[in-house]
PDB file of C-alpha atoms and ligand atoms in Angstrom:
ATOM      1  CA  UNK A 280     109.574  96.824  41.439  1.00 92.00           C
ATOM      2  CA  UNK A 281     112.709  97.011  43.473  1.00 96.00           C
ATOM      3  CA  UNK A 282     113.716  93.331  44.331  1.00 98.00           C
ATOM      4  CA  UNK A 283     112.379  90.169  44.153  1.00 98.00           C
ATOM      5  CA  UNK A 284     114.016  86.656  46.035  1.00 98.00           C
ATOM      6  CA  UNK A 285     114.059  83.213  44.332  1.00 99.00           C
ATOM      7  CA  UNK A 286     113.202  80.406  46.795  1.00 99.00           C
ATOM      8  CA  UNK A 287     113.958  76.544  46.277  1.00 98.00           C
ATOM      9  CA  UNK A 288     114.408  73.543  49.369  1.00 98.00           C
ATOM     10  CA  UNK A 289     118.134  73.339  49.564  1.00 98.00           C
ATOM     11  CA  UNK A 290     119.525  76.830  47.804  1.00 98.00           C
ATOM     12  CA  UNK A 291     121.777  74.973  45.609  1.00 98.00           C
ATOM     13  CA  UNK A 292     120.132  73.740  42.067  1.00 98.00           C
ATOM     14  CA  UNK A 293     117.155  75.728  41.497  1.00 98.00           C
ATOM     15  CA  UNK A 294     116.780  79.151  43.052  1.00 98.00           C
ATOM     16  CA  UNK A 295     120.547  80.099  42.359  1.00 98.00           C
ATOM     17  CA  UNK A 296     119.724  79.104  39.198  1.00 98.00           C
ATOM     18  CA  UNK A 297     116.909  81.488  38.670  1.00 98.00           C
ATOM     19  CA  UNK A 298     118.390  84.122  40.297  1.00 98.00           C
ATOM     20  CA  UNK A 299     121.536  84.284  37.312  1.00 98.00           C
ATOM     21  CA  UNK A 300     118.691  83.683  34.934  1.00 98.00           C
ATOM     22  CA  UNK A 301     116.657  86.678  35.588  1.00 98.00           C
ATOM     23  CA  UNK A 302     119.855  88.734  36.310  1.00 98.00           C
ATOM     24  CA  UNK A 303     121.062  88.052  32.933  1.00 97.00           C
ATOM     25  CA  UNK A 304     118.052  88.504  31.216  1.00 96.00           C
ATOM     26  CA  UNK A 305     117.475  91.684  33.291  1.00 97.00           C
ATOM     27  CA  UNK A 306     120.718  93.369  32.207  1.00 96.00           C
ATOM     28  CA  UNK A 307     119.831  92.223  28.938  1.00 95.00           C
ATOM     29  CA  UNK A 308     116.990  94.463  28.937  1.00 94.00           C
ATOM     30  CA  UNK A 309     118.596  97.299  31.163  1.00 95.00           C
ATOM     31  CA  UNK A 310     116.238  96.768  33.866  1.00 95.00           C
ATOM     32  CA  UNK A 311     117.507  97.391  37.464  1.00 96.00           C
ATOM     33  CA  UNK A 312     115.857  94.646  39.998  1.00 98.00           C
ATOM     34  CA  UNK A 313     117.720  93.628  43.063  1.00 98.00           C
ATOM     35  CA  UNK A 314     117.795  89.900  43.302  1.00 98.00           C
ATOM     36  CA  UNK A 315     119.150  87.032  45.880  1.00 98.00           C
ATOM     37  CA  UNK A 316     117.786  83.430  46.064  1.00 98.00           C
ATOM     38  CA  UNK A 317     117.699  81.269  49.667  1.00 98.00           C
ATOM     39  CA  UNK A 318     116.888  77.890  50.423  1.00 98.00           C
ATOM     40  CA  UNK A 319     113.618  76.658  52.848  1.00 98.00           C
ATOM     41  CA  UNK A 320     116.405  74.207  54.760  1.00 98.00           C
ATOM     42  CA  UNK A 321     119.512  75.133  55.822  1.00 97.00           C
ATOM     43  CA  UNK A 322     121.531  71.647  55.013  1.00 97.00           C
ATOM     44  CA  UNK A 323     123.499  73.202  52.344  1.00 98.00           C
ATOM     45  CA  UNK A 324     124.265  76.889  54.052  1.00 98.00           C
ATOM     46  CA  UNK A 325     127.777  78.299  52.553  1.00 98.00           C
ATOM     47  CA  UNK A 326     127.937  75.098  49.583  1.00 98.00           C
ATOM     48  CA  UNK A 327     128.390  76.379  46.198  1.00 98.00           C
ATOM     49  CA  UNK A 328     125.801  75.316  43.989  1.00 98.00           C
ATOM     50  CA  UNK A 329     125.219  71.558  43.114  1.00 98.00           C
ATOM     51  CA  UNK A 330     128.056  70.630  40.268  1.00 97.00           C
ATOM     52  CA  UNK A 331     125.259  69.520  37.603  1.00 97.00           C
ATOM     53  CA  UNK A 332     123.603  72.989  38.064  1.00 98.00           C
ATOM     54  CA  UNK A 333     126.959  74.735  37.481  1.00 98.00           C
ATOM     55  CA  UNK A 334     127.419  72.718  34.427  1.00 97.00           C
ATOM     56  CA  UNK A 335     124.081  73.225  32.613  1.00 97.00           C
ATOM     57  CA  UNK A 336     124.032  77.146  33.514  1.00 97.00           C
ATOM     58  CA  UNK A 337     127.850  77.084  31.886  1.00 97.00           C
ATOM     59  CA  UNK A 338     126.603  75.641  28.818  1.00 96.00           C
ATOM     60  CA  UNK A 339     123.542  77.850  28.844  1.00 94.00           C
ATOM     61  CA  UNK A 340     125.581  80.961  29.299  1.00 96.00           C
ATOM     62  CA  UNK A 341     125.359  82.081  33.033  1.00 96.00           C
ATOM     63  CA  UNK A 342     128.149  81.618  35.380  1.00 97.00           C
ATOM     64  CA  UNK A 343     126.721  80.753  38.919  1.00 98.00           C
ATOM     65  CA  UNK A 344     129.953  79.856  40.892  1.00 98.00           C
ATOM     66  CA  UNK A 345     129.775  82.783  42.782  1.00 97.00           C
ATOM     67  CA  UNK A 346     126.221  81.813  44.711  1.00 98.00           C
ATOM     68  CA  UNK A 347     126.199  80.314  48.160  1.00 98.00           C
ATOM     69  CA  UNK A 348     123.957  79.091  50.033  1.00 98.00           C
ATOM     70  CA  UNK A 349     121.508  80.587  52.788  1.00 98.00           C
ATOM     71  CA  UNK A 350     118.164  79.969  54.488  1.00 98.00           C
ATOM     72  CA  UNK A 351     115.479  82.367  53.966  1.00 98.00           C
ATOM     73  CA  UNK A 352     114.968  84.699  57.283  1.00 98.00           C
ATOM     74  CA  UNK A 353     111.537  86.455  58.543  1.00 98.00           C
ATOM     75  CA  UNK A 354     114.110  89.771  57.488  1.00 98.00           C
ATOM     76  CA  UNK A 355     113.606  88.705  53.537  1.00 99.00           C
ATOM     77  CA  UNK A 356     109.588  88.954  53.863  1.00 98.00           C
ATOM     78  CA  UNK A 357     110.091  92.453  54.839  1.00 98.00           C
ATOM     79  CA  UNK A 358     113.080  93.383  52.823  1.00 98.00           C
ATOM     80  CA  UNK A 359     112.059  91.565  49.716  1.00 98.00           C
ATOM     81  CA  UNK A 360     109.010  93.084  46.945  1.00 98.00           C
ATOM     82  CA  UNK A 361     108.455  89.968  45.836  1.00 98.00           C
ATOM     83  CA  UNK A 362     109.425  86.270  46.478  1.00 99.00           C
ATOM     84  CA  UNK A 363     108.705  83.032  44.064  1.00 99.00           C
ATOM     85  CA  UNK A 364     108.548  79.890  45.059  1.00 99.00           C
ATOM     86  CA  UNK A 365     110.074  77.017  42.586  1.00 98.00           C
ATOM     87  CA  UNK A 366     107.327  74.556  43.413  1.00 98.00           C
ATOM     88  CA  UNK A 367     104.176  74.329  45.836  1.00 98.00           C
ATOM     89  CA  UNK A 368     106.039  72.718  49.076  1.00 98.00           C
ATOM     90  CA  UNK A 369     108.257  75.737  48.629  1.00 98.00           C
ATOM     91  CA  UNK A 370     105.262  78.284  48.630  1.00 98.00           C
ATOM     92  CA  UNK A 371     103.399  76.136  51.601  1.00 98.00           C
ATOM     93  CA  UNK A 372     106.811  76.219  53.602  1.00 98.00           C
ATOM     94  CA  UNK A 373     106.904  80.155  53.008  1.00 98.00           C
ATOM     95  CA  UNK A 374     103.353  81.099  53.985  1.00 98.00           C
ATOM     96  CA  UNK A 375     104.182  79.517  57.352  1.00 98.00           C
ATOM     97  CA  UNK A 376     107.592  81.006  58.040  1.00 98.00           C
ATOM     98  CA  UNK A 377     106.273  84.364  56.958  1.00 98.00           C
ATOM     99  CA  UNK A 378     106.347  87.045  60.147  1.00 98.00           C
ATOM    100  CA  UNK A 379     103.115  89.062  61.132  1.00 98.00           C
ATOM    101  CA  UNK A 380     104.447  91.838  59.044  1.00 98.00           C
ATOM    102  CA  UNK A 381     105.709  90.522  56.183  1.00 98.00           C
ATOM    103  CA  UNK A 382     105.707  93.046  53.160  1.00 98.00           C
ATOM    104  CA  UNK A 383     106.388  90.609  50.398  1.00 98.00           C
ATOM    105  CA  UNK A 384     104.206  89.251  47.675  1.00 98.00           C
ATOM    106  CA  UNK A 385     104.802  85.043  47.609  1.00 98.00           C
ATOM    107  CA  UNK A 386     104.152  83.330  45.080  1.00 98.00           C
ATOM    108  CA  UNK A 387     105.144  80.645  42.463  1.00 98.00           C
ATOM    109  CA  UNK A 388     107.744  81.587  39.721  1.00 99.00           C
ATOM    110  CA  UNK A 389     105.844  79.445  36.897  1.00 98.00           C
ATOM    111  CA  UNK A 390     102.452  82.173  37.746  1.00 98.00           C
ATOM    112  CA  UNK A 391     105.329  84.164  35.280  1.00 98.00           C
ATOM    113  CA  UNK A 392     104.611  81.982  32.188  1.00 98.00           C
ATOM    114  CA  UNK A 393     101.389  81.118  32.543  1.00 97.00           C
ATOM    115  CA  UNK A 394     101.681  78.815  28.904  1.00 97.00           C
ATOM    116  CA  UNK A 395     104.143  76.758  29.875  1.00 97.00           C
ATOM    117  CA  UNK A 396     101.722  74.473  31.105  1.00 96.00           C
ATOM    118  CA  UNK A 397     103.775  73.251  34.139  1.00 97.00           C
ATOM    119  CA  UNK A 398     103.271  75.453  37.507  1.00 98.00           C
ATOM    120  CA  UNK A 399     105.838  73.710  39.515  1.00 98.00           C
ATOM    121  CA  UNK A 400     109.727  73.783  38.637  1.00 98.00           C
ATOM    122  CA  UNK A 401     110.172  70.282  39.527  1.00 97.00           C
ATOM    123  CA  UNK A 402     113.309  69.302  41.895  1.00 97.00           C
ATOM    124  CA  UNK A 403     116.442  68.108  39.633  1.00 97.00           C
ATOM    125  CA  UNK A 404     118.425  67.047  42.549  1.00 96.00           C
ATOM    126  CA  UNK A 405     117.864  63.346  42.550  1.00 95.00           C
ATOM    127  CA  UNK A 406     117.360  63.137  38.552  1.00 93.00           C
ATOM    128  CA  UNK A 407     119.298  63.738  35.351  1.00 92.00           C
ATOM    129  CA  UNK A 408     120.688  65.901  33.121  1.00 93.00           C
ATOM    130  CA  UNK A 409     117.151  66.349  31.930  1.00 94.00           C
ATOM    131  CA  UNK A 410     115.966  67.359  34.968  1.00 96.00           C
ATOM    132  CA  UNK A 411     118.363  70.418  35.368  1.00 97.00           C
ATOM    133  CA  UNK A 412     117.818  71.872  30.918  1.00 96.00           C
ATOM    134  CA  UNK A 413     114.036  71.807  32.125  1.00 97.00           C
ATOM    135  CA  UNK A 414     115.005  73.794  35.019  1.00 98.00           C
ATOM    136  CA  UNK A 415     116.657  76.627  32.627  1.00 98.00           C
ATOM    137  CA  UNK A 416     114.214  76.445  30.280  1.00 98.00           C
ATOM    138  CA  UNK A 417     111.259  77.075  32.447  1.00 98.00           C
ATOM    139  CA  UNK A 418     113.196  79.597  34.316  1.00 98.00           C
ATOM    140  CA  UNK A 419     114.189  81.668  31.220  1.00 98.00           C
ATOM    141  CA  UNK A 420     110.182  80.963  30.569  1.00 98.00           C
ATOM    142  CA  UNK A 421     109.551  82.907  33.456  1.00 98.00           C
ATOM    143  CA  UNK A 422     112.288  85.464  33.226  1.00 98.00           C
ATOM    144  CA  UNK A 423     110.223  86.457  29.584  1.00 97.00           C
ATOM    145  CA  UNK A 424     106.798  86.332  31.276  1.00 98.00           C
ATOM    146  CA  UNK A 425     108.439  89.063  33.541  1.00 98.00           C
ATOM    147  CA  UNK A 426     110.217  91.328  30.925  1.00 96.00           C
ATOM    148  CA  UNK A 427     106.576  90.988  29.329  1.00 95.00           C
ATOM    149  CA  UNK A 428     104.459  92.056  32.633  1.00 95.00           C
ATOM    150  CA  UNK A 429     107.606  94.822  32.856  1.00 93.00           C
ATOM    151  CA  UNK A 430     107.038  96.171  29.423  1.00 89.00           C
ATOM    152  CA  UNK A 431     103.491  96.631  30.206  1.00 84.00           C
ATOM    153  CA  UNK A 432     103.377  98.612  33.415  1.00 76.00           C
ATOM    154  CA  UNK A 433     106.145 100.770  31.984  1.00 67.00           C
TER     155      UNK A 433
HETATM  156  P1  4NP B 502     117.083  72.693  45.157  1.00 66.03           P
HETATM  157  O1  4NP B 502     117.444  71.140  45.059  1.00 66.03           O
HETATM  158  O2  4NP B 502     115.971  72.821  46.162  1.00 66.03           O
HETATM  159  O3  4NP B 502     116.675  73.034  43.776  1.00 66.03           O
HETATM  160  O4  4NP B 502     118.363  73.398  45.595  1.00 66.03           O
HETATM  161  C1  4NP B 502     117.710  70.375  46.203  1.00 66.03           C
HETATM  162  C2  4NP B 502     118.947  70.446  46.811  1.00 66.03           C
HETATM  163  C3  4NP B 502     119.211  69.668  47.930  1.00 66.03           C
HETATM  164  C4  4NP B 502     118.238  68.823  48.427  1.00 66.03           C
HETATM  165  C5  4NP B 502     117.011  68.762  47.831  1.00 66.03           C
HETATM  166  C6  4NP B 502     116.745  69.549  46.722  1.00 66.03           C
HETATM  167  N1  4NP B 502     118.521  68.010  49.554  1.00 66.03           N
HETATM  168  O5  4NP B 502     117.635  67.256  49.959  1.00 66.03           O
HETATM  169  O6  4NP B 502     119.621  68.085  50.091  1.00 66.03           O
END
């Protein structure tokens, strides 16, 4: 697989989040995967990622200051292997924006790590601190189900 895109609603907790997940546990393993994450809305285009995301990536070891946000474009369905979804309104907003010849496989990141027993990665944004360590955790869930499906086709 060449690249894959993380998708969330405003760019700014979740997918930026799983993209610095996956890239770390990617060069972990040595495994060369393009990624990017994008946002269904556009409300949040250029912002740096929401302050309580920073924080609970810092403390879980990834530095995400660097990410800014951007709406996905019909260009990603063609330019992108695969794209996951953070939750189902994500997915549903996908399938429609997706162009005639999209190239991309859509689907939800959780389909990753089947087990965890959750299929959405619920939205932190108006919660707590709770919300965003259950965001890492199921995202470094799903970065594992990956190196897994990886290890196998290899
Ligand atoms: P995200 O969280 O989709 O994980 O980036 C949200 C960020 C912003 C909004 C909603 C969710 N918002 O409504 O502005």
């Amino acid at each position: 697989m060449k690249n894959m895109l993380f998708v969330c609603l405003g760019n700014i907790c979740r997918s930026p989040t799983a993209k610095a997940v996956f890239d770390y546990r990617l060069s972990q393993a040595g495994i060369e995967i393009g990624t990017d994450s994008a946002g269904t809305i556009g409300y949040h285009t250029g912002s740096q990622p929401d302050a309580r995301a920073i924080e609970h990536a810092r403390a879980f070891g990834i530095d995400i200051t660097r990410e800014r946000a951007r709406v996905v474009t019909a260009a990603d369905f063609r330019r992108f292997e695969r794209i996951y979804a953070m939750d189902q309104a994500n997915l549903d907003d996908l399938l429609r924006m997706a162009p005639e010849d999209s190239t991309a496989e859509v689907e939800l990141v959780m389909t990753l790590a089947p087990d965890y027993g959750l299929t959405e990665v619920p939205d932190p944004y108006y919660g707590g601190s709770d919300g965003f360590r259950q965001v890492l955790d199921m995202l470094d869930a799903a970065a594992e189900g990956l190196m897994r499906e990886l290890a196998i086709r290899r």
